[in-house]
Coordinates of C-alpha atoms in Angstrom, one line a residue:
Chain M
M1 CA -22.9 -26.8 -14.0
S2 CA -20.5 -29.1 -14.1
V3 CA -17.6 -27.8 -13.4
I4 CA -15.1 -28.9 -10.6
L5 CA -13.9 -25.2 -8.8
D6 CA -10.8 -25.1 -7.4
P7 CA -10.6 -21.6 -7.2
T8 CA -6.3 -22.1 -6.9
R9 CA -5.9 -22.4 -10.5
L10 CA -8.6 -19.5 -11.5
T11 CA -7.8 -16.2 -12.7
I12 CA -10.2 -13.7 -13.9
H13 CA -10.0 -14.1 -16.8
K14 CA -10.3 -18.0 -17.3
A15 CA -13.5 -17.5 -14.5
H16 CA -15.0 -14.9 -16.5
E17 CA -15.1 -17.4 -19.1
L18 CA -16.7 -19.8 -17.3
L19 CA -19.1 -17.8 -15.9
K20 CA -19.9 -16.3 -19.3
T21 CA -21.1 -19.9 -20.8
G22 CA -22.7 -21.2 -18.6
Q23 CA -20.3 -23.4 -16.9
V24 CA -19.9 -22.0 -13.5
S25 CA -22.3 -19.4 -11.9
S26 CA -20.8 -16.3 -9.3
V27 CA -22.4 -18.2 -6.6
E28 CA -21.1 -21.1 -7.0
L29 CA -17.4 -19.5 -7.6
T30 CA -18.5 -17.2 -4.6
R31 CA -19.0 -20.2 -2.0
A32 CA -16.2 -22.3 -3.4
C33 CA -14.0 -18.7 -2.2
L34 CA -15.4 -18.2 1.8
E35 CA -14.7 -22.6 1.6
R36 CA -11.3 -22.0 0.8
I37 CA -11.5 -19.0 3.6
Q38 CA -12.5 -21.8 6.0
Q39 CA -9.9 -23.7 5.8
V40 CA -6.9 -22.3 5.1
E41 CA -8.0 -18.9 7.3
P42 CA -6.7 -20.7 10.6
K43 CA -3.7 -21.2 9.1
V44 CA -3.0 -17.7 7.4
S45 CA -5.6 -15.0 9.2
A46 CA -5.5 -12.4 6.5
L47 CA -8.7 -11.0 6.8
V48 CA -10.0 -9.2 9.2
T49 CA -13.9 -9.6 8.7
I50 CA -15.3 -12.0 6.1
T51 CA -18.5 -10.1 4.1
D52 CA -19.9 -13.4 3.3
K53 CA -23.7 -12.4 3.3
L54 CA -22.9 -9.6 1.3
A55 CA -20.8 -11.8 -1.6
L56 CA -24.0 -14.1 -1.9
S57 CA -26.0 -11.0 -1.9
Q58 CA -23.9 -9.5 -4.9
A59 CA -22.8 -13.1 -6.9
E60 CA -27.1 -13.3 -7.0
Q61 CA -26.8 -9.7 -8.9
A62 CA -24.3 -10.6 -10.8
D63 CA -25.6 -14.1 -12.2
R64 CA -28.5 -12.2 -12.9
L65 CA -26.4 -9.6 -15.2
I66 CA -24.4 -12.5 -16.5
A67 CA -27.7 -14.0 -18.1
S68 CA -28.6 -11.0 -19.4
G69 CA -25.8 -10.9 -21.0
D70 CA -24.5 -7.7 -19.9
S71 CA -21.4 -8.0 -17.9
S72 CA -17.9 -6.8 -18.0
P73 CA -14.6 -8.9 -17.3
L74 CA -14.8 -9.1 -13.6
T75 CA -18.9 -9.3 -12.6
G76 CA -19.3 -11.9 -10.6
I77 CA -15.6 -12.5 -9.3
P78 CA -14.6 -12.7 -5.6
V79 CA -12.3 -9.9 -5.1
I80 CA -10.6 -9.1 -0.9
I81 CA -10.3 -5.2 -0.1
K82 CA -7.4 -4.3 2.1
D83 CA -8.9 -2.8 5.0
N84 CA -8.2 0.8 4.4
M85 CA -10.1 1.5 1.9
C86 CA -13.8 2.3 2.9
T87 CA -16.6 0.6 2.5
R88 CA -20.2 1.0 2.9
G89 CA -21.4 -0.3 5.7
V90 CA -19.0 -2.1 6.1
R91 CA -16.5 -1.9 8.9
T92 CA -13.1 -0.4 8.2
T93 CA -10.8 -0.8 10.9
C94 CA -7.3 -0.1 9.0
S95 CA -6.2 -2.9 11.7
S96 CA -6.1 -0.1 14.6
R97 CA -7.3 0.1 17.7
M98 CA -7.9 3.4 16.3
L99 CA -10.5 2.6 13.7
E100 CA -11.9 -1.0 15.5
D101 CA -15.3 0.0 15.1
F102 CA -15.7 2.8 12.4
V103 CA -18.4 2.2 9.8
P104 CA -18.1 4.4 6.6
P105 CA -21.1 6.4 5.4
Y106 CA -19.5 5.9 1.9
D107 CA -17.7 3.8 -0.3
A108 CA -13.6 4.9 -1.7
T109 CA -14.1 5.3 -5.4
V110 CA -12.4 2.2 -6.2
V111 CA -14.5 0.4 -4.1
E112 CA -17.8 2.0 -6.4
K113 CA -15.8 1.0 -9.8
L114 CA -15.4 -2.6 -8.2
N115 CA -18.9 -2.4 -7.3
D116 CA -20.4 -1.1 -10.9
A117 CA -18.6 -3.9 -12.3
R118 CA -20.8 -6.3 -10.3
T119 CA -17.8 -7.6 -8.8
V120 CA -17.8 -9.6 -5.6
I121 CA -16.4 -8.5 -2.9
V122 CA -15.5 -11.8 -0.2
G123 CA -14.1 -10.5 2.4
K124 CA -11.7 -7.0 3.9
A125 CA -7.5 -7.5 4.2
N126 CA -5.3 -7.3 6.9
M127 CA -2.3 -5.1 7.5
D128 CA -0.2 -3.0 9.0
E129 CA -1.8 -0.5 11.1
F130 CA -2.5 2.6 9.0
A131 CA -0.2 1.1 6.4
M132 CA 2.7 1.6 8.6
G133 CA 5.5 -1.3 7.9
S134 CA 7.1 -4.3 5.8
S135 CA 5.4 -7.1 7.8
T136 CA 1.7 -7.0 8.3
E137 CA 3.3 -8.2 12.2
N138 CA 2.7 -4.2 13.2
S139 CA -1.3 -5.5 12.8
A140 CA -3.0 -4.2 16.2
L141 CA -5.3 -6.9 15.5
F142 CA -3.4 -10.2 14.2
P143 CA 0.0 -10.9 12.5
T144 CA -0.7 -12.5 8.9
H145 CA 1.6 -15.4 8.0
N146 CA 3.3 -16.7 4.8
P147 CA 1.5 -18.8 2.7
W148 CA 5.1 -20.6 1.7
N149 CA 6.0 -20.4 4.9
L150 CA 3.8 -20.0 8.2
E151 CA 6.9 -19.3 10.0
H152 CA 7.6 -16.5 7.9
V153 CA 5.7 -13.2 7.4
P154 CA 3.8 -12.3 3.9
G155 CA 5.4 -8.7 3.5
G156 CA 3.9 -5.7 3.9
S157 CA 1.4 -3.7 4.3
S158 CA -1.0 -5.1 2.2
G159 CA 0.0 -8.5 3.3
G160 CA -3.6 -9.8 3.6
S161 CA -3.7 -9.2 0.3
A162 CA -1.4 -11.1 -0.7
V163 CA -1.7 -14.2 1.3
A164 CA -5.4 -13.8 0.3
V165 CA -4.5 -13.8 -3.5
A166 CA -1.4 -16.8 -3.5
A167 CA -3.2 -18.4 -0.6
S168 CA -6.6 -18.7 -3.0
E169 CA -8.9 -17.3 -0.1
A170 CA -10.3 -14.8 -3.4
I171 CA -9.5 -14.9 -7.0
Y172 CA -7.8 -10.7 -6.4
A173 CA -7.3 -8.7 -4.2
L174 CA -6.8 -4.9 -3.8
G175 CA -3.8 -3.3 -1.4
S176 CA -2.2 0.4 -0.7
D177 CA 1.6 1.5 -1.7
T178 CA 2.8 4.3 0.1
G179 CA 6.6 2.8 -0.1
G180 CA 6.5 -0.6 -1.5
S181 CA 3.4 -2.1 -0.2
I182 CA 1.7 -4.1 -3.0
R183 CA 5.2 -5.1 -4.6
Q184 CA 7.0 -6.7 -1.8
P185 CA 3.9 -8.4 -0.2
A186 CA 3.4 -9.3 -3.6
G187 CA 7.1 -10.5 -4.0
F188 CA 7.5 -12.4 -0.6
C189 CA 4.0 -14.1 -1.9
S190 CA 4.7 -15.2 -5.0
V191 CA 2.1 -12.8 -7.1
T192 CA 1.7 -10.0 -9.0
G193 CA 1.6 -6.9 -7.6
M194 CA 1.5 -3.6 -9.3
K195 CA 1.5 0.3 -7.9
P196 CA 0.3 2.5 -10.6
T197 CA 1.5 6.2 -11.6
Y198 CA 0.7 8.8 -8.8
G199 CA -2.5 10.2 -9.7
R200 CA -4.0 7.1 -12.2
V201 CA -6.0 6.0 -9.9
S202 CA -8.2 7.8 -7.2
R203 CA -7.6 7.8 -3.7
Y204 CA -10.6 8.9 -2.9
G205 CA -11.8 6.8 -0.1
L206 CA -8.9 5.3 1.1
V207 CA -7.7 6.3 4.4
A208 CA -4.6 8.5 4.3
F209 CA -0.8 7.4 5.6
A210 CA 1.1 9.9 2.9
S211 CA -0.9 11.7 1.0
S212 CA 2.1 12.6 -1.7
L213 CA 3.0 8.9 -1.7
D214 CA -0.2 6.7 -1.7
Q215 CA -1.3 4.3 -4.7
I216 CA -4.1 1.9 -4.7
G217 CA -3.5 -1.3 -6.8
P218 CA -4.0 -4.8 -7.8
L219 CA -2.7 -8.2 -6.6
T220 CA -3.2 -10.8 -9.1
R221 CA -2.4 -14.2 -10.5
D222 CA -1.2 -12.9 -13.3
V223 CA -0.4 -9.7 -15.3
T224 CA -3.2 -9.8 -17.4
D225 CA -5.7 -10.0 -14.5
C226 CA -3.0 -7.1 -13.5
A227 CA -4.5 -5.2 -16.7
L228 CA -7.6 -6.1 -16.3
V229 CA -8.3 -4.5 -12.4
L230 CA -6.6 -1.6 -13.6
N231 CA -8.5 -1.0 -16.2
T232 CA -11.6 -0.7 -13.8
I233 CA -10.2 1.2 -11.4
A234 CA -8.1 3.6 -13.2
G235 CA -9.5 7.0 -14.2
Y236 CA -10.0 10.4 -12.9
D237 CA -12.5 11.4 -10.5
P238 CA -13.5 15.2 -10.1
R239 CA -13.7 14.2 -5.4
D240 CA -9.7 13.3 -5.5
S241 CA -7.6 16.3 -6.3
T242 CA -4.6 15.2 -7.6
S243 CA -6.1 12.2 -10.0
V244 CA -5.0 13.2 -12.7
P245 CA -7.7 13.5 -16.1
H246 CA -5.4 11.3 -18.9
P247 CA -7.8 8.4 -20.9
V248 CA -7.5 5.3 -20.1
P249 CA -5.8 3.2 -22.3
D250 CA -7.4 -1.4 -23.0
Y251 CA -4.0 -2.0 -20.9
T252 CA -4.5 -6.0 -22.1
R253 CA -3.6 -4.4 -25.1
C254 CA -0.5 -4.5 -24.6
L255 CA -0.2 -7.6 -23.9
T256 CA 2.2 -9.6 -26.3
S257 CA 5.0 -12.4 -26.1
E258 CA 8.3 -10.5 -27.5
L259 CA 10.4 -7.1 -26.5
N260 CA 11.4 -6.1 -29.7
G261 CA 13.1 -2.6 -29.7
I262 CA 12.5 -2.1 -25.6
R263 CA 15.3 -0.9 -23.9
I264 CA 16.0 -2.7 -20.4
G265 CA 18.1 -0.9 -17.6
V266 CA 19.9 -2.4 -14.7
P267 CA 20.6 -0.1 -11.8
K268 CA 23.1 -1.4 -10.0
E269 CA 22.4 0.3 -6.7
Y270 CA 19.7 -1.8 -6.3
F271 CA 22.1 -4.9 -5.8
V272 CA 22.5 -3.7 -1.6
E273 CA 25.2 -4.4 0.3
G274 CA 23.3 -6.8 2.2
M275 CA 21.1 -8.5 -0.8
Q276 CA 20.9 -12.4 -0.6
A277 CA 23.2 -13.7 -2.7
E278 CA 20.0 -15.8 -4.4
V279 CA 17.8 -12.9 -4.8
S280 CA 20.1 -11.7 -6.6
A281 CA 21.0 -14.6 -9.1
A282 CA 17.2 -14.6 -9.9
I283 CA 17.2 -10.9 -10.9
R284 CA 19.8 -11.5 -13.7
A285 CA 19.0 -14.7 -14.6
A286 CA 15.8 -13.4 -15.4
V287 CA 16.6 -9.9 -17.5
S288 CA 19.1 -12.4 -19.1
K289 CA 16.1 -14.3 -20.1
L290 CA 13.9 -10.7 -21.1
E291 CA 17.2 -10.4 -23.4
D292 CA 16.0 -13.8 -25.3
L293 CA 12.7 -12.3 -25.3
G294 CA 14.3 -9.0 -27.7
A295 CA 14.8 -6.3 -24.9
R296 CA 17.9 -5.0 -24.3
A297 CA 19.4 -4.9 -20.9
D298 CA 22.2 -2.1 -20.2
W299 CA 23.6 -3.6 -16.9
E300 CA 25.8 -1.3 -16.0
V301 CA 23.7 1.9 -15.2
S302 CA 23.8 4.0 -12.4
L303 CA 21.8 5.7 -9.9
P304 CA 23.6 7.3 -7.5
H305 CA 21.0 9.3 -5.4
T306 CA 19.1 6.2 -4.5
S307 CA 21.7 5.2 -1.2
Y308 CA 19.6 8.6 -0.4
A309 CA 16.3 7.2 -1.0
L310 CA 15.2 5.5 2.6
A311 CA 16.1 8.0 4.6
A312 CA 14.9 10.4 2.4
Y313 CA 11.2 8.3 2.5
Y314 CA 11.7 8.3 6.2
V315 CA 11.8 11.8 6.4
I316 CA 8.6 12.8 4.4
A317 CA 6.1 9.4 4.3
P318 CA 6.2 10.3 8.4
S319 CA 6.7 13.7 7.4
E320 CA 2.5 13.6 6.1
A321 CA 1.7 10.5 8.1
S322 CA 2.0 12.5 11.2
A323 CA -0.5 15.8 9.7
N324 CA -2.5 13.0 8.4
L325 CA -3.1 11.3 11.4
A326 CA -4.0 13.9 13.9
R327 CA -7.3 14.2 12.7
Y328 CA -7.8 10.7 15.0
D329 CA -9.0 12.9 17.9
G330 CA -11.5 10.8 19.6
V331 CA -14.4 13.8 18.9
K332 CA -15.9 12.8 14.9
Y333 CA -15.3 8.6 14.8
G334 CA -13.2 5.8 16.2
F335 CA -11.8 5.1 19.7
S336 CA -12.2 8.0 22.5
Y337 CA -10.5 7.4 25.9
S338 CA -13.5 8.5 28.3
D339 CA -12.0 8.3 31.5
T340 CA -11.5 12.4 31.5
D341 CA -13.1 15.2 31.3
N342 CA -10.7 17.0 30.7
M343 CA -10.2 17.2 27.0
W344 CA -6.8 17.8 26.5
E345 CA -6.4 14.4 29.1
A346 CA -9.0 13.0 26.3
L347 CA -7.0 13.4 23.4
E348 CA -3.6 12.7 24.3
K349 CA -4.7 9.2 25.9
T350 CA -7.1 8.4 23.1
R351 CA -4.3 8.7 20.7
Q352 CA -1.5 6.7 23.2
Y353 CA -4.0 4.3 23.4
G354 CA -5.6 4.1 20.0
F355 CA -2.2 4.1 18.2
G356 CA 0.7 1.0 17.8
P357 CA 4.4 1.5 18.7
E358 CA 5.0 1.9 14.8
V359 CA 2.4 4.5 14.1
K360 CA 3.4 6.8 16.9
R361 CA 7.1 6.3 16.3
R362 CA 6.3 7.7 12.9
I363 CA 4.2 10.5 14.5
M364 CA 6.7 11.1 17.0
L365 CA 9.4 11.5 13.6
G366 CA 7.1 13.2 11.2
T367 CA 6.5 15.8 14.2
Y368 CA 10.3 16.4 14.6
A369 CA 10.7 16.2 11.0
L370 CA 8.2 18.8 10.7
S371 CA 8.7 21.4 13.9
A372 CA 10.5 24.5 14.4
G373 CA 14.2 24.5 13.7
Y374 CA 14.3 21.2 12.1
Y375 CA 12.2 21.9 9.4
D376 CA 15.0 23.1 6.8
A377 CA 17.6 20.9 8.6
W378 CA 15.3 16.8 7.7
Y379 CA 11.7 17.7 5.7
L380 CA 12.8 20.9 3.4
K381 CA 16.6 18.7 3.3
A382 CA 14.2 15.7 2.6
Q383 CA 12.0 17.3 -0.5
K384 CA 14.6 18.7 -2.2
V385 CA 16.6 14.6 -2.1
R386 CA 13.5 13.4 -3.6
T387 CA 14.2 16.5 -6.4
L388 CA 17.2 15.0 -7.2
I389 CA 16.1 11.6 -7.4
R390 CA 13.1 12.3 -9.3
R391 CA 15.6 13.9 -11.9
E392 CA 18.1 10.7 -11.9
F393 CA 14.9 8.8 -13.1
D394 CA 14.0 10.6 -15.4
Q395 CA 17.6 11.4 -16.9
A396 CA 17.2 7.4 -17.2
F397 CA 13.8 6.3 -18.9
E398 CA 15.8 9.4 -21.7
K399 CA 17.8 6.2 -22.5
F400 CA 15.2 2.9 -21.7
D401 CA 11.6 2.1 -21.3
A402 CA 11.8 0.1 -18.1
L403 CA 14.2 0.0 -15.2
V404 CA 14.8 -3.9 -13.8
T405 CA 15.6 -4.0 -10.3
P406 CA 14.9 -6.8 -7.0
T407 CA 11.5 -6.1 -5.8
S408 CA 13.2 -6.5 -2.4
P409 CA 16.9 -7.3 -1.1
T410 CA 15.9 -10.5 0.5
V411 CA 13.1 -13.4 1.2
P412 CA 10.2 -13.0 3.7
F413 CA 12.4 -12.8 7.0
R414 CA 10.2 -15.0 9.9
I415 CA 8.1 -13.1 12.2
G416 CA 9.6 -11.1 15.0
D417 CA 13.5 -11.3 13.6
K418 CA 13.1 -8.0 12.5
A419 CA 9.8 -6.7 14.7
E420 CA 12.6 -5.2 17.8
D421 CA 14.5 -2.8 15.6
P422 CA 12.8 -0.4 13.1
L423 CA 15.6 0.7 10.9
Q424 CA 16.2 -2.6 9.5
M425 CA 12.6 -3.1 9.5
Y426 CA 12.7 -0.1 7.0
L427 CA 15.1 -1.5 4.9
S428 CA 13.0 -4.5 3.4
D429 CA 11.3 -2.1 1.5
V430 CA 15.0 -0.2 -0.2
C431 CA 13.9 -1.1 -3.2
T432 CA 10.8 -0.2 -3.8
L433 CA 10.9 2.9 -1.9
P434 CA 12.8 5.4 -4.4
I435 CA 9.6 4.8 -7.2
N436 CA 7.0 5.8 -4.8
I437 CA 9.5 9.2 -4.2
A438 CA 9.4 9.6 -7.4
G439 CA 5.5 8.8 -8.5
L440 CA 6.8 6.1 -10.9
P441 CA 4.6 3.2 -11.7
A442 CA 6.2 -0.4 -10.9
I443 CA 4.9 -3.8 -10.6
S444 CA 6.5 -7.0 -8.9
I445 CA 5.8 -10.6 -10.4
P446 CA 7.2 -14.1 -9.4
A447 CA 10.6 -14.7 -10.8
G448 CA 11.9 -17.6 -9.0
F449 CA 12.6 -19.0 -5.5
T450 CA 15.2 -19.9 -2.6
G451 CA 14.3 -22.4 0.1
G452 CA 10.8 -23.1 -0.6
L453 CA 10.0 -18.6 -0.3
P454 CA 9.4 -16.8 -3.4
I455 CA 11.5 -13.8 -5.3
G456 CA 9.9 -11.5 -6.7
M457 CA 11.3 -8.8 -10.0
Q458 CA 10.1 -5.1 -10.2
I459 CA 9.8 -3.8 -13.5
I460 CA 9.6 0.5 -13.2
G461 CA 8.7 2.4 -16.1
K462 CA 8.7 6.0 -16.4
P463 CA 5.5 8.1 -15.1
F464 CA 1.6 6.9 -17.2
S465 CA 3.6 4.1 -19.6
E466 CA 1.6 1.0 -17.9
E467 CA 1.8 -0.2 -20.8
T468 CA 5.2 -0.7 -21.2
I469 CA 5.8 -2.0 -18.6
L470 CA 2.8 -5.2 -18.1
K471 CA 4.1 -5.6 -21.8
I472 CA 7.3 -6.6 -20.4
A473 CA 6.2 -8.3 -17.4
Y474 CA 3.2 -10.5 -19.4
A475 CA 6.4 -11.5 -22.3
F476 CA 8.2 -12.5 -19.0
E477 CA 5.7 -14.3 -17.2
Q478 CA 4.8 -16.5 -20.4
A479 CA 8.3 -17.8 -21.0
T480 CA 8.2 -19.0 -17.4
D481 CA 6.0 -20.6 -15.1
W482 CA 6.7 -19.3 -11.8
H483 CA 3.3 -17.5 -11.3
K484 CA 1.9 -20.8 -11.7
Q485 CA 3.7 -22.5 -8.9
K486 CA 1.1 -22.5 -5.5
P487 CA 2.1 -22.6 -1.7
N488 CA 0.9 -26.1 -0.2
I489 CA -1.5 -25.4 1.5
Chain G
M1 CA 21.4 13.7 16.4
R2 CA 20.8 12.0 19.7
L3 CA 17.2 12.8 21.9
G4 CA 17.2 13.4 24.8
R5 CA 14.3 13.0 27.4
E6 CA 13.0 16.3 27.6
E7 CA 13.2 16.5 23.3
V8 CA 11.1 13.4 23.2
L9 CA 8.5 14.5 25.7
R10 CA 8.3 17.8 23.4
I11 CA 7.4 15.9 20.1
A12 CA 5.3 14.4 22.0
I13 CA 3.1 17.7 22.9
L14 CA 3.2 18.9 19.8
A15 CA 2.3 15.3 18.1
R16 CA -0.3 15.2 21.6
L17 CA 0.2 11.8 21.8
G18 CA 0.7 10.6 25.5
L19 CA 3.3 8.5 26.7
S20 CA 4.0 6.4 29.1
E21 CA 7.7 6.4 31.1
V22 CA 8.5 2.9 28.8
E23 CA 7.7 4.7 25.7
V24 CA 9.0 8.2 26.0
D25 CA 12.6 5.8 27.0
R26 CA 12.0 3.4 24.1
F27 CA 11.2 6.7 21.3
K28 CA 14.3 8.2 23.3
D29 CA 16.6 5.2 21.9
Q30 CA 15.2 4.1 18.3
L31 CA 14.4 7.9 17.0
S32 CA 17.8 8.5 18.1
H33 CA 19.3 5.8 16.8
I34 CA 16.8 6.2 13.2
L35 CA 18.3 9.9 13.1
E36 CA 21.7 9.7 12.9
S37 CA 21.2 7.2 10.4
F38 CA 19.5 9.5 8.5
E39 CA 22.2 12.2 8.7
I40 CA 23.2 11.1 5.4
L41 CA 21.0 13.2 3.9
Q42 CA 23.2 16.2 5.3
Q43 CA 25.5 15.1 2.7
V44 CA 23.7 16.0 -0.3
D45 CA 24.5 19.1 -2.1
T46 CA 21.3 20.3 -2.5
T47 CA 22.0 24.1 -3.6
S48 CA 19.8 25.8 -6.2
V49 CA 17.8 22.6 -5.6
P50 CA 14.1 23.0 -5.5
P51 CA 11.8 21.2 -3.0
T52 CA 9.3 18.5 -4.8
T53 CA 6.3 18.6 -2.5
H54 CA 4.0 16.8 -5.2
P55 CA 5.5 13.8 -7.7
I56 CA 2.9 15.0 -10.9
T57 CA 2.7 18.9 -12.0
L58 CA -0.2 19.6 -9.8
E59 CA -2.3 22.2 -11.2
N60 CA -5.9 24.0 -9.6
V61 CA -8.9 21.9 -9.5
L62 CA -11.8 24.0 -9.7
R63 CA -15.3 22.9 -9.4
S64 CA -18.2 23.8 -10.6
D65 CA -19.9 26.0 -7.6
E66 CA -23.6 24.2 -7.3
V67 CA -25.0 23.1 -4.4
A68 CA -24.9 19.5 -4.3
D69 CA -26.6 16.9 -1.2
S70 CA -23.8 15.9 1.3
L71 CA -23.7 12.9 3.7
P72 CA -27.2 12.9 6.3
Q73 CA -26.4 14.1 9.8
N74 CA -27.3 10.8 11.3
M75 CA -25.2 9.5 9.0
V76 CA -22.1 11.8 10.0
L77 CA -22.9 11.1 13.1
A78 CA -23.7 6.9 13.5
N79 CA -19.3 6.9 14.7
A80 CA -18.7 9.1 16.6
P81 CA -17.9 7.9 20.4
R82 CA -20.0 10.9 22.0
K83 CA -23.1 12.8 20.9
D84 CA -25.9 15.5 21.8
G85 CA -29.0 15.0 20.2
D86 CA -27.5 16.5 16.3
F87 CA -24.5 17.6 18.0
F88 CA -20.8 15.9 18.2
K89 CA -20.4 16.0 21.7
V90 CA -17.0 17.3 23.2
R91 CA -15.2 18.4 26.7
A92 CA -15.1 21.2 28.4
V93 CA -12.2 23.2 26.3
L94 CA -12.5 26.2 28.7
G95 CA -11.8 24.4 32.4
N96 CA -13.9 21.5 33.2
T97 CA -18.1 21.8 34.4

């Protein structure tokens, strides 16, 4: 046990080697992460709950399993879970006053799978309230800070999860992505983040935001780790009726360093007006690098309905949210306004004081879009535009194996800069949300820096082609060292 | 699409969402601004385009009709803000008592 532990450097696959060969124990690894949490948490505020006792007991169990020679790649490795995934006996707040004291009686399927793999849960990550936001400023508890520059946002809504990985509070994390909520913070924090195909990972036990868009995925230090986590969490779940019964391949087997024969499209509509020149330049350089590695790139691809995706998304997602969040009535669980015996007043005030401003804004927007007289003009129209966007992707994937775009139009903005302008905030996800509308898989990987702030590259694939986008991401990662940069914190 | 005060209050009632006076004014402006910019959706020709309600093709999911354990009552009630014995306690629905 002589290795000097530096959780800032360890990947899952490296930590697994150290555990298997007895150079380190899971308890030591877990203690190193808990110490790191104590050190950096006052600066970044990424965590809602630190589960130190649970973690150490899980680590002891993992060590026993490893000693018996029966471990899997995630056994004994510390992870942080976004606080919208149910953890039995550990409060799950969704960073909302509404669920501040909620302790789930069951585990989400992904948590169950991690527990089966004997992973070690060290904490629950801060997020935008009910996963609504692009900066983690909408947490009702506290904002999270970007470790690359503490005055800037980490992105959202999985900002806490992305920071937990970037600032080395754990080796990996889970996030959820409804319109870019894994990829955008991954891009803003220079980590790897993947939204799998809709239906690939069970949503059972994920607190619902917009059910036809939500998907759980990994945030990791490199592409190999992303594949390892996906291996564990993907798969059919009879408890989620939208889960897909396709077999799960071993995603690590597709990771090779050359891209001969891979066809890449670069859709021009994703280089939107107002995009930062440095971001655009970095992604163009990254595509050239992919060409050097053997890929054939077409720079003139057009997906003309992209410009309608933002509006369609912000009609569809709030509509689903308004329906999903109707369950918060102050009766079964969660915050309850107590100062009245009038049922209607109790219901309305529970929701008035339990929800924060962005959640209320979206409930209002969704209720409006679904209301009599407006349903056809807004909700139905948006769902038809959704069909057109999906068809456009289908056509593109007849010609290309993957599409490459920036993850976000800018590098992380300053905390507070967009907080008062919801429409400006919504634009942060303009490159990522079309992918949720179409249910496609996509990954964000580190692709550069400007002014000390990270730039992310997004690689989009056709449904259930996670292997292809992992392969492209891996080849790029092996040829560059952006993912090796660490924030000075 | 400019929303008036009455419209905002109507939506709030539908959403069962209490709003302060300040929120009514703020949402009137913010939601109007958002909806105005989303009117571009009306420019898209969607004649004979079917709506997509789910990104994947869904099939009916049926399970075998077997009795299985559900969550124990005490666990279901553990998070209830108000309870009375084995029941959730709610306010009077038909008039105050």
